[in-house]
XYZ file of N, CA and C in Angstrom:
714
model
N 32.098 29.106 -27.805
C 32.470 29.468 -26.435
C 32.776 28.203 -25.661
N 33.956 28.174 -24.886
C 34.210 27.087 -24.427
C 33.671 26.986 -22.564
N 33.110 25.947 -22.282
C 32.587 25.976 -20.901
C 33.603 26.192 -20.222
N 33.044 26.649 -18.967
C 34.299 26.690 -17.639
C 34.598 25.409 -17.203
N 35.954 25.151 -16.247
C 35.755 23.930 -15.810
C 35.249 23.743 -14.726
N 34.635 24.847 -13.900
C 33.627 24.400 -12.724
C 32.175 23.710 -13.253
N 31.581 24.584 -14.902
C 30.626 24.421 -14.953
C 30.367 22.549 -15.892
N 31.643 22.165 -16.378
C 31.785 20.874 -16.845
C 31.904 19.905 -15.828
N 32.270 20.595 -14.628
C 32.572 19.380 -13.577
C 30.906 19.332 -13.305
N 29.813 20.013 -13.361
C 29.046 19.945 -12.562
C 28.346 19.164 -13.155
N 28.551 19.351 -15.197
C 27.709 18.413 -15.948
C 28.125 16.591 -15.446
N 29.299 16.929 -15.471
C 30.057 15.119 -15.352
C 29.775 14.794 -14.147
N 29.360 15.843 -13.371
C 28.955 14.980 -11.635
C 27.271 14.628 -11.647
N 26.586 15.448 -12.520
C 25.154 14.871 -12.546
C 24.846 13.995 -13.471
N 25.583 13.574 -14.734
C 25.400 12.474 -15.334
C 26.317 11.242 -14.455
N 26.997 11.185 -14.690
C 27.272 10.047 -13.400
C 26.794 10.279 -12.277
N 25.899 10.489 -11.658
C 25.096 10.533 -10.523
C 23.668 9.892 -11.368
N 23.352 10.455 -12.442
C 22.370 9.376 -13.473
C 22.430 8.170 -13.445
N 23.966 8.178 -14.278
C 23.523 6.815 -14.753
C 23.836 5.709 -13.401
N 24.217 6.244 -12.802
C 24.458 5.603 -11.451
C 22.941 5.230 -10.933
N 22.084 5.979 -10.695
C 20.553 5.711 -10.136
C 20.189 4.283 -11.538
N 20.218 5.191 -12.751
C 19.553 3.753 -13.796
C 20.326 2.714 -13.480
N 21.677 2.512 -13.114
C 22.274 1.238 -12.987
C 21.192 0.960 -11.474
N 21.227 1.217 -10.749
C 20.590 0.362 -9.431
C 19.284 0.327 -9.448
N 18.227 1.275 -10.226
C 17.322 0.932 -11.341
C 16.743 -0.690 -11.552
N 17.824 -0.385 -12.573
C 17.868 -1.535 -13.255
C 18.154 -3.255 -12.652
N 19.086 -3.217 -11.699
C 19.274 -4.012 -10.751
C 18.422 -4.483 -9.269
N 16.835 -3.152 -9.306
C 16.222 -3.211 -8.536
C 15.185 -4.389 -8.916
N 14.981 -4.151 -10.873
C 13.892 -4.360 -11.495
C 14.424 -5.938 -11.788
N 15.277 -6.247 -11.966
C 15.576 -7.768 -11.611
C 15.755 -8.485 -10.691
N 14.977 -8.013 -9.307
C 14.909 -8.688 -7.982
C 14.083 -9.901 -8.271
N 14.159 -10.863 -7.524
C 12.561 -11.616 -7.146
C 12.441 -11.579 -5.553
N 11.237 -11.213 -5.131
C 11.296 -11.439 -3.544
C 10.307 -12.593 -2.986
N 10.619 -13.553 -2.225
C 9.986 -14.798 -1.481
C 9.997 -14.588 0.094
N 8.481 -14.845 0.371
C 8.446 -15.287 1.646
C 7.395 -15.572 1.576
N 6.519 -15.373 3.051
C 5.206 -16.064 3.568
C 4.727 -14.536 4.191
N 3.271 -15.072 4.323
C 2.722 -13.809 4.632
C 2.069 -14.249 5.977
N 1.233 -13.412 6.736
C 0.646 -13.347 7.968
C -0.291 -12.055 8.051
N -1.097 -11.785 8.629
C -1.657 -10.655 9.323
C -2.601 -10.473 10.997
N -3.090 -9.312 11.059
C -3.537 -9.164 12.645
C -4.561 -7.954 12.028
N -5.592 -8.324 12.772
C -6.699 -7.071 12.715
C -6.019 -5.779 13.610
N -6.485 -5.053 13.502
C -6.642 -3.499 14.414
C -7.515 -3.448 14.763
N -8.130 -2.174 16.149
C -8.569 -1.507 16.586
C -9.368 -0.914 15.042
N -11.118 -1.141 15.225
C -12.016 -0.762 14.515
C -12.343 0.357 14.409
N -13.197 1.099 13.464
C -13.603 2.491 13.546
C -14.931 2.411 13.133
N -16.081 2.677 14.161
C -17.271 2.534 13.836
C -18.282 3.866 12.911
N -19.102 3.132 12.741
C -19.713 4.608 11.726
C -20.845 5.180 12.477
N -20.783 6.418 12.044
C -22.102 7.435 12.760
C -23.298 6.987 13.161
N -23.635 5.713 12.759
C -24.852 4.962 13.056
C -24.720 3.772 14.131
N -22.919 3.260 14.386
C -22.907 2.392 14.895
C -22.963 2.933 17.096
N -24.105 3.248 17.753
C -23.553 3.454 18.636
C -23.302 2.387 19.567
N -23.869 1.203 19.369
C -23.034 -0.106 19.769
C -22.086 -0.997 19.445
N -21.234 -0.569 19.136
C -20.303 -1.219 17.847
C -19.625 -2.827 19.078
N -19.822 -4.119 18.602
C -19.308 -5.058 19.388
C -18.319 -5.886 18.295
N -17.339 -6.058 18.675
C -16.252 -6.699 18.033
C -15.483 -7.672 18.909
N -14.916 -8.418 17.491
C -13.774 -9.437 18.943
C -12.785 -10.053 17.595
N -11.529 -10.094 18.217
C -10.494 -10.709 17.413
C -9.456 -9.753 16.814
N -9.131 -8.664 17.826
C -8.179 -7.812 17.388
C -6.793 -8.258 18.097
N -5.883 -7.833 16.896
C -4.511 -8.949 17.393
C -4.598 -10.145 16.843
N -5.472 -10.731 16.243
C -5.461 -12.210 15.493
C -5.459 -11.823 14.052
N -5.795 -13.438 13.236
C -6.023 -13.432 12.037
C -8.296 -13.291 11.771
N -8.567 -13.052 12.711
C -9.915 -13.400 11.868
C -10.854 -12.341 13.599
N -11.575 -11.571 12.685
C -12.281 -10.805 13.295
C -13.448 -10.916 12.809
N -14.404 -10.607 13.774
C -16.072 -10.591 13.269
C -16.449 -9.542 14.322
N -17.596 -8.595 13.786
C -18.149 -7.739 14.504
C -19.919 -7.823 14.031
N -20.291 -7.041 14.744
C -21.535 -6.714 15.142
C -22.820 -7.845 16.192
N -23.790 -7.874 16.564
C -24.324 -8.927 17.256
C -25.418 -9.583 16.412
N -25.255 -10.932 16.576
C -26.699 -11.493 15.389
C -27.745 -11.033 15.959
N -28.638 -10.743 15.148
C -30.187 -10.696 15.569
C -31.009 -11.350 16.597
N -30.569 -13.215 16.302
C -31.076 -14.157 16.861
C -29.806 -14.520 17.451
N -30.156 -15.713 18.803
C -28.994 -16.333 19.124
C -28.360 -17.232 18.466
N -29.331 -18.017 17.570
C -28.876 -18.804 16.393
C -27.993 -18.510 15.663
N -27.443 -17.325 15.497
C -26.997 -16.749 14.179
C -25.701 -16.327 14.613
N -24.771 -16.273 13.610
C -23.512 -15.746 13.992
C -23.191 -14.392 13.628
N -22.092 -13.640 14.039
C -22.283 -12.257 13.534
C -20.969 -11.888 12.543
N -20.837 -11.134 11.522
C -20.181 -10.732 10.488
C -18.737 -11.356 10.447
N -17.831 -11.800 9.844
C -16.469 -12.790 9.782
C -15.358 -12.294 9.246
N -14.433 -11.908 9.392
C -13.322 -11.926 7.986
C -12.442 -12.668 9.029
N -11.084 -13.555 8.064
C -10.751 -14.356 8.089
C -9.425 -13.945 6.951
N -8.343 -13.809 7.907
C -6.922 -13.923 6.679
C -6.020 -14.831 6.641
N -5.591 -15.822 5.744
C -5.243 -16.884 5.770
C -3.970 -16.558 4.811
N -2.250 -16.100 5.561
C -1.715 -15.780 4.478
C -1.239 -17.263 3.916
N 0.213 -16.734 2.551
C 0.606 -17.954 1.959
C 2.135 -17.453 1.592
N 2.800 -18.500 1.156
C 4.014 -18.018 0.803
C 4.021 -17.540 -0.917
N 5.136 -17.010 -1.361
C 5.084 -16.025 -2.785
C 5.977 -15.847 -2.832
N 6.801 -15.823 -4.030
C 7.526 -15.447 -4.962
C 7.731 -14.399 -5.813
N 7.956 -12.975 -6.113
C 7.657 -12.292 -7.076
C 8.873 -11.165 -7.707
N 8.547 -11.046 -8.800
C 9.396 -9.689 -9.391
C 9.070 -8.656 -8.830
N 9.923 -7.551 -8.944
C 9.160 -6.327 -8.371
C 8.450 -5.650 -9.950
N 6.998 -5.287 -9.150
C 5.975 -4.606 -10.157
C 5.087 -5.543 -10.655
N 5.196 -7.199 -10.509
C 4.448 -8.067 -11.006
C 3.101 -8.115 -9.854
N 2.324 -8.787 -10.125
C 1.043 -8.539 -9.390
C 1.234 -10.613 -9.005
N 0.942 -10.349 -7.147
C 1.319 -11.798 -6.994
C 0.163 -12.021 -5.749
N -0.229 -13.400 -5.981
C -0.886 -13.968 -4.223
C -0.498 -13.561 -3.312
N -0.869 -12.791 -1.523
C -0.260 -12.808 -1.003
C -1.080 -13.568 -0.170
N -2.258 -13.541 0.289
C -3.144 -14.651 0.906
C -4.832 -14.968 0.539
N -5.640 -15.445 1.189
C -7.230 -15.800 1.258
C -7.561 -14.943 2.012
N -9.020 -14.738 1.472
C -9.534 -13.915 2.621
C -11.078 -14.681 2.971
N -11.235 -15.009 3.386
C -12.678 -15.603 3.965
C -13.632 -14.287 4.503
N -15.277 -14.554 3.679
C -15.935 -13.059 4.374
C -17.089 -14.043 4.538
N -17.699 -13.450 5.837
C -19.006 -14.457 6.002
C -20.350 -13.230 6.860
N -21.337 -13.214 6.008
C -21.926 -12.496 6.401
C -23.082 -12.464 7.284
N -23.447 -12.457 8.043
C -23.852 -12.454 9.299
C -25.592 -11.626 9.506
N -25.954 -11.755 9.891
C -27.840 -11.048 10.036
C -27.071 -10.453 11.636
N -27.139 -9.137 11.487
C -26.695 -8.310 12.970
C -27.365 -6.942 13.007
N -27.685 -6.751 14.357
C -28.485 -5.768 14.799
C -27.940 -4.094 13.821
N -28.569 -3.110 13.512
C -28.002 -2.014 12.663
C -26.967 -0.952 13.494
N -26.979 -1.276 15.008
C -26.204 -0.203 15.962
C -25.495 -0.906 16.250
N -24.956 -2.362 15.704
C -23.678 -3.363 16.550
C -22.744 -3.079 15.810
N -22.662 -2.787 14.649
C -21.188 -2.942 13.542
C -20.607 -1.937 13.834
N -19.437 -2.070 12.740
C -17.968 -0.955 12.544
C -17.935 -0.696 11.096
N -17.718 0.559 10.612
C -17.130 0.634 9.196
C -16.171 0.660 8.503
N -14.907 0.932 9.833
C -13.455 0.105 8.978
C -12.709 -0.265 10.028
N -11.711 -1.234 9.819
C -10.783 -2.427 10.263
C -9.773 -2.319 9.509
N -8.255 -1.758 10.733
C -7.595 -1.689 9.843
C -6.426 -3.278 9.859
N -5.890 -3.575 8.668
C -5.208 -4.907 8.411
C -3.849 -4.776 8.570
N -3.089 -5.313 9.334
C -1.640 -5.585 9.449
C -0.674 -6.642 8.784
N -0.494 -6.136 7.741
C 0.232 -7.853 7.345
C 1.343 -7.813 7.342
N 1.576 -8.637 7.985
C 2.791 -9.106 8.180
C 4.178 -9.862 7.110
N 5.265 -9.698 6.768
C 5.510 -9.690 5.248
C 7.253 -10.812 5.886
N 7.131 -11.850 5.757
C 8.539 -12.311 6.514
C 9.130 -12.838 4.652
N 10.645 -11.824 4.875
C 11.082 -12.016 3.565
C 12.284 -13.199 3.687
N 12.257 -13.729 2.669
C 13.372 -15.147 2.634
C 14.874 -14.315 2.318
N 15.546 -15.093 2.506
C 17.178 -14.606 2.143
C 17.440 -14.384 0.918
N 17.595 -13.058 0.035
C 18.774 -12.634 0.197
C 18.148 -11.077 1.256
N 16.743 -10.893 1.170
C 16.280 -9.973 1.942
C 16.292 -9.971 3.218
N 15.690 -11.323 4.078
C 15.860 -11.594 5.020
C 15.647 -10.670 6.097
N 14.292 -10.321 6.131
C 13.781 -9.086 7.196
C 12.219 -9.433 7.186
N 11.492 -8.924 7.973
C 10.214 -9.098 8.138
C 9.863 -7.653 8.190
N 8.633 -7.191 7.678
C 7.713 -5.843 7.797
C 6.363 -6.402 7.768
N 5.945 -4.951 8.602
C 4.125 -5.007 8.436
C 4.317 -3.575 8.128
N 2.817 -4.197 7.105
C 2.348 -3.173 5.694
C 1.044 -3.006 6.513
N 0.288 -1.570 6.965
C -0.733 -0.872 7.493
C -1.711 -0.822 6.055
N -2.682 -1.406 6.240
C -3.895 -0.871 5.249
C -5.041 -0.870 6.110
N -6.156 -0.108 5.667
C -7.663 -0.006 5.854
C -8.728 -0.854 5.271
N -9.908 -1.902 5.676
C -10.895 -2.260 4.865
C -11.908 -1.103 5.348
N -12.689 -1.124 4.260
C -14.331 -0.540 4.248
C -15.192 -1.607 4.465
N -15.851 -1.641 5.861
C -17.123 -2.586 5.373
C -18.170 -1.907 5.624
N -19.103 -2.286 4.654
C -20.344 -1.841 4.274
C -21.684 -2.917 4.354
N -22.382 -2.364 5.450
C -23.022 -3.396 6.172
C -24.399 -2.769 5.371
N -25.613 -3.550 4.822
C -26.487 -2.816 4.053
C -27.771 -3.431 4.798
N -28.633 -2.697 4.932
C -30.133 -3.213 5.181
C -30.756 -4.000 4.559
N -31.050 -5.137 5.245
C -31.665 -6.298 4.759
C -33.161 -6.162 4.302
N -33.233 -7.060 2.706
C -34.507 -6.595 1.520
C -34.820 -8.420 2.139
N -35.795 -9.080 2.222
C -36.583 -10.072 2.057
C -36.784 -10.271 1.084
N -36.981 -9.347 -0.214
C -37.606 -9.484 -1.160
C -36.376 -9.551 -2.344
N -35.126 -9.671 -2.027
C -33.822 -9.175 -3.424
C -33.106 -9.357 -2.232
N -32.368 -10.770 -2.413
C -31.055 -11.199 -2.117
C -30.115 -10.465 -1.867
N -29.645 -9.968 -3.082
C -28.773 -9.393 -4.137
C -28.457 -7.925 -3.213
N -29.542 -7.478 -2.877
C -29.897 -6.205 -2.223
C -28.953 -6.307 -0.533
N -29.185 -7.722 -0.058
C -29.133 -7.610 1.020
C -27.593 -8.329 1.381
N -27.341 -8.057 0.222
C -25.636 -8.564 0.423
C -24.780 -7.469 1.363
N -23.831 -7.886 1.610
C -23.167 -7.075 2.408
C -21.695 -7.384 1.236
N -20.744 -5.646 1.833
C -19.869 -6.145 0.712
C -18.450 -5.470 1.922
N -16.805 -6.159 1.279
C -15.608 -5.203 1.978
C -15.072 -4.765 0.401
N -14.727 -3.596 1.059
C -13.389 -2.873 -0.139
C -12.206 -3.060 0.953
N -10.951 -3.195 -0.251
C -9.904 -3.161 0.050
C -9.256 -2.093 -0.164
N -8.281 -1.455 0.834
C -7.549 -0.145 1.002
C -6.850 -0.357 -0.028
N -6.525 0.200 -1.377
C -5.208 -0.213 -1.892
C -3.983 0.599 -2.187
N -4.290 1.656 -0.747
C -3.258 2.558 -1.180
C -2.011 1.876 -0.313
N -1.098 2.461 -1.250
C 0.130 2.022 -0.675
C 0.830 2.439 0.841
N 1.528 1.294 1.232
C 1.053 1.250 2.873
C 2.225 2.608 3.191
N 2.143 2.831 4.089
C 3.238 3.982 4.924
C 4.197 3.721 5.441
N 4.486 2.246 4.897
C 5.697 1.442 5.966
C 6.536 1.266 4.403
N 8.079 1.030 4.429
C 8.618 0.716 3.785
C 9.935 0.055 4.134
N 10.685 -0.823 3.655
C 11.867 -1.615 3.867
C 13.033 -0.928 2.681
N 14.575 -1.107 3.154
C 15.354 -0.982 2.469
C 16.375 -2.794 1.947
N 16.641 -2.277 0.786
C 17.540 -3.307 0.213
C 18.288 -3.324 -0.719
N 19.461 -3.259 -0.319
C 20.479 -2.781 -1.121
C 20.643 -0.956 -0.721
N 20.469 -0.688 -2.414
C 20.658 0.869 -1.562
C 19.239 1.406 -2.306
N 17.960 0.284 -2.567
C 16.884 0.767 -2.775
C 15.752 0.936 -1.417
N 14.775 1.388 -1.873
C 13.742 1.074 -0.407
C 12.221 0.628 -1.484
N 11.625 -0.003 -0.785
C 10.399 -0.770 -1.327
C 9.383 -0.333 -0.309
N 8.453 -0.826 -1.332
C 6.648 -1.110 -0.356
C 5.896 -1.818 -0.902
N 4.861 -2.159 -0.277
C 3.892 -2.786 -0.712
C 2.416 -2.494 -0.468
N 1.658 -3.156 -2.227
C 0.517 -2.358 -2.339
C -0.770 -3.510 -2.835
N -1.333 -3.175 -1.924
C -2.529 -4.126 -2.104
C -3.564 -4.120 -3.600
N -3.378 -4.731 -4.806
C -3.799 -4.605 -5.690
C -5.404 -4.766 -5.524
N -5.786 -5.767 -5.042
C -7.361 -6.102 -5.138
C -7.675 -7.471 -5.303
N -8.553 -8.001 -5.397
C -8.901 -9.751 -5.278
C -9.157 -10.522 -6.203
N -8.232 -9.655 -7.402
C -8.443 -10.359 -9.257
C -6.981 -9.516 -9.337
N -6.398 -11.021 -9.994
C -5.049 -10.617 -10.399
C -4.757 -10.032 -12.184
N -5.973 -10.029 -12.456
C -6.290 -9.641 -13.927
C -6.689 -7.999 -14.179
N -7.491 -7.486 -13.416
C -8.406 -6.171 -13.145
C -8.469 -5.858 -11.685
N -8.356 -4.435 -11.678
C -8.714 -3.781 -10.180
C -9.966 -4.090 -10.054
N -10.267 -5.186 -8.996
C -11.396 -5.567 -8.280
C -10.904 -5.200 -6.793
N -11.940 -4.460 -5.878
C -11.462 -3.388 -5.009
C -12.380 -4.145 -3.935
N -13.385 -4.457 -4.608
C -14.782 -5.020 -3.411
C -15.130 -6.559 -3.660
N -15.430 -7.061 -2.423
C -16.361 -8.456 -2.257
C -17.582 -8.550 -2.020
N -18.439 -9.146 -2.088
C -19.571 -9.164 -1.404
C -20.198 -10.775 -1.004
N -20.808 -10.392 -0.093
C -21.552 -12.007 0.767
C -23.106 -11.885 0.599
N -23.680 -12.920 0.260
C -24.959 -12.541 0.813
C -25.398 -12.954 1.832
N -26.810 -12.746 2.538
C -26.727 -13.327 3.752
C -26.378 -14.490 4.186
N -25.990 -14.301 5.216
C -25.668 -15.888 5.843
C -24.642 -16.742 4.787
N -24.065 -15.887 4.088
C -23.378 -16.807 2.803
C -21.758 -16.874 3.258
N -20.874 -17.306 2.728
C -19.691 -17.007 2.891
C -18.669 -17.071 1.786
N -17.739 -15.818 1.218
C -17.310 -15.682 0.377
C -15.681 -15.468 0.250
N -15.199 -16.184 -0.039
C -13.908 -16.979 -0.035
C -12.969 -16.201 -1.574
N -11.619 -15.561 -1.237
C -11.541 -15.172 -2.676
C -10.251 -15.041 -2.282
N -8.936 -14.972 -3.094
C -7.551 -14.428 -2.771
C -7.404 -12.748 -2.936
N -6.195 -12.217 -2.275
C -5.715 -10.824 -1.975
C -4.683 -10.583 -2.837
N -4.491 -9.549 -3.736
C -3.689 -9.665 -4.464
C -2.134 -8.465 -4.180
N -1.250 -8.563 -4.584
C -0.103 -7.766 -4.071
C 0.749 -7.271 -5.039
N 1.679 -5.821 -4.955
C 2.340 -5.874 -5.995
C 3.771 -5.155 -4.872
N 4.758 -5.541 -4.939
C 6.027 -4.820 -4.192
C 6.527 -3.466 -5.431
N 6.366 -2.203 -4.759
C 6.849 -1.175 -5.709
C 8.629 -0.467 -5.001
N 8.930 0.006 -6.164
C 10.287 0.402 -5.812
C 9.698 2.029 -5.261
N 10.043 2.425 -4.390
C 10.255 3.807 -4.274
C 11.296 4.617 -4.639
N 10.675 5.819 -5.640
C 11.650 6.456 -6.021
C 12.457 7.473 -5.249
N 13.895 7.105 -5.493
C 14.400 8.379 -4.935
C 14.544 9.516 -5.580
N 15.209 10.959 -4.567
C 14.944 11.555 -5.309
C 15.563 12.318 -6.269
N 15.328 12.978 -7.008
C 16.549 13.222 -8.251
C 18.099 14.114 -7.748
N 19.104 12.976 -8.544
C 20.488 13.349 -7.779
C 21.013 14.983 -7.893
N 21.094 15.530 -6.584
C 21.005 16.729 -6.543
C 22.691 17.152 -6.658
N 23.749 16.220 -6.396
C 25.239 16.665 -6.419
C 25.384 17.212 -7.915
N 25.019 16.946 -9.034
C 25.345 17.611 -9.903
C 25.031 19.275 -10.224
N 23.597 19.473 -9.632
C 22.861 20.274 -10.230
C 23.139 21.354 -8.820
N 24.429 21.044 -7.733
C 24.302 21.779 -6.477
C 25.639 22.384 -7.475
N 26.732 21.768 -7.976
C 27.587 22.343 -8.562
C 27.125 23.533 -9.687
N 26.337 22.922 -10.378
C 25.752 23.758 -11.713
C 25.339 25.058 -11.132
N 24.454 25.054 -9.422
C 23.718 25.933 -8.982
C 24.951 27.324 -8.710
N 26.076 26.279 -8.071
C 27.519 27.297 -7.727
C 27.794 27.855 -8.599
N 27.981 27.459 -9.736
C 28.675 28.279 -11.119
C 27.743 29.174 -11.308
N 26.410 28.993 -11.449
C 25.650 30.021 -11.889
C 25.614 31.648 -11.390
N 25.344 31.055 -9.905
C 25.806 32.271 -9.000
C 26.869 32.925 -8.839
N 28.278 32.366 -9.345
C 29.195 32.763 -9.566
C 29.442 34.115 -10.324
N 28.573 32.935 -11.872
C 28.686 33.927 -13.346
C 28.041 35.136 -12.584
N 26.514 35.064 -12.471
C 25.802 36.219 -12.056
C 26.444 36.937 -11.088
N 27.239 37.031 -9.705
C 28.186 37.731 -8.875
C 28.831 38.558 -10.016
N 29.643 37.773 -11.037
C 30.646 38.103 -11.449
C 30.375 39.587 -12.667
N 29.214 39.011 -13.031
C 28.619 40.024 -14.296
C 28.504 41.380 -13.251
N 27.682 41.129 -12.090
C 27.209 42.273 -11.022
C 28.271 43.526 -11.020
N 29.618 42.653 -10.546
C 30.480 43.390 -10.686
C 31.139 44.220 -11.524
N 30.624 43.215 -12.918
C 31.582 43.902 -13.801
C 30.985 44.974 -14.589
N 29.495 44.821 -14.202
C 28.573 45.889 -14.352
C 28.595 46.977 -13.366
N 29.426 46.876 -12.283
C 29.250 48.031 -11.274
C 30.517 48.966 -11.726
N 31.657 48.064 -12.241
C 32.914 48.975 -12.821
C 33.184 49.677 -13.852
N 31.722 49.494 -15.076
C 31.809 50.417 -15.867
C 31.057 51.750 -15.799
């Protein structure tokens, strides 16, 4: 049986509509992207326990919350120190430091998440700047006298992929916070008291997929309905 030629046009319009996506695909996956990084704290979100929550350093690079115990003492730290980078898309790359310093603070002063803005300034041939929205968890723990270890305080990193995305070319991208080991998903840090814990942020730029090319399969959809019209009829005339 030989096809119709509506229903061949529809095959030849969705394979070239294919291989058209794998060609820019493919041309996505041989990018490298360079720039420098930056970020800014957010507006905190305190936890059910915090009904004094005291913070300071929103809009900057380095926020600390809760109140020390003593006046001596300082209260909880993070600290983002970006850097510049180089990367393929899908490779896992530096994007900055993070400094965590943990602090002896009252149990009703803290917050349990802070959200991170980073700021992403891309070099030429991209040549655009974005900020990528993520969340930390911090987890402020009750202090043991007796086990260090116990009385560490620790952050997780959000690593879902942010809600912001850039276009380039005729792809669109994002970026996704891997974790603070460029080897293994490491998600959390921890400080112990009064300690301060220093580690890099790790990054990966993903392609977003589009979505599957529908011009072929809108033709295929026409013919179908056609045939079926057509049978209807020819079933109503016998």
């Amino acid at each position: 049986m030989k096809l119709s030629f509506v229903l061949a046009t529809a095959i030849s319009s969705f394979f070239v509509s294919s291989t058209t996506e794998i060609s820019f695909s493919g041309q996505a996956q041989a990018l490298t992207f360079s720039g420098i990084s930056s970020a800014t704290w957010g507006n905190p979100t305190p936890g059910s326990t915090d009904t004094n929550p005291i913070y300071t350093g929103v809009g900057s690079n380095t926020f600390t919350w809760g109140k020390a115990n003593l006046s001596s003492r300082l209260p909880n730290k993070l600290a983002f120190n970006g850097t510049s980078f180089a990367a393929d898309i899908n490779s896992v790359f530096k994007i900055a430091d993070l400094s965590y310093f943990n602090g002896k603070i009252l149990t009703d002063t803290g917050v349990e998440f802070v959200p991170l803005n980073v700021n992403v300034s891309f070099s030429p041939p991209v040549g655009t700047s974005q900020v990528f929205d993520f969340n930390l968890h911090l987890v402020n723990t009750l202090n043991d006298p007796k086990d260090p270890e116990k009385s560490a305080d620790l952050v997780f990193l959000g690593t879902n992929l942010s809600n912001r995305s850039f276009t380039f070319g005729s792809n669109k991208y994002t970026l996704e916070l891997t974790g603070f080991n460029a080897d293994s998903r490491q998600i959390s840090i921890k400080a112990l008291e009064e300690a301060t814990t220093t580690t890099a942020i790790y990054a990966k730029i993903k392609t977003i997929p589009e979505p599957a090319p529908l011009a072929g399969l809108s033709w295929l959809g026409i013919y179908l309905i056609s045939r079926k019209n057509s049978w209807k009829k020819n079933t109503k005339s016998l």
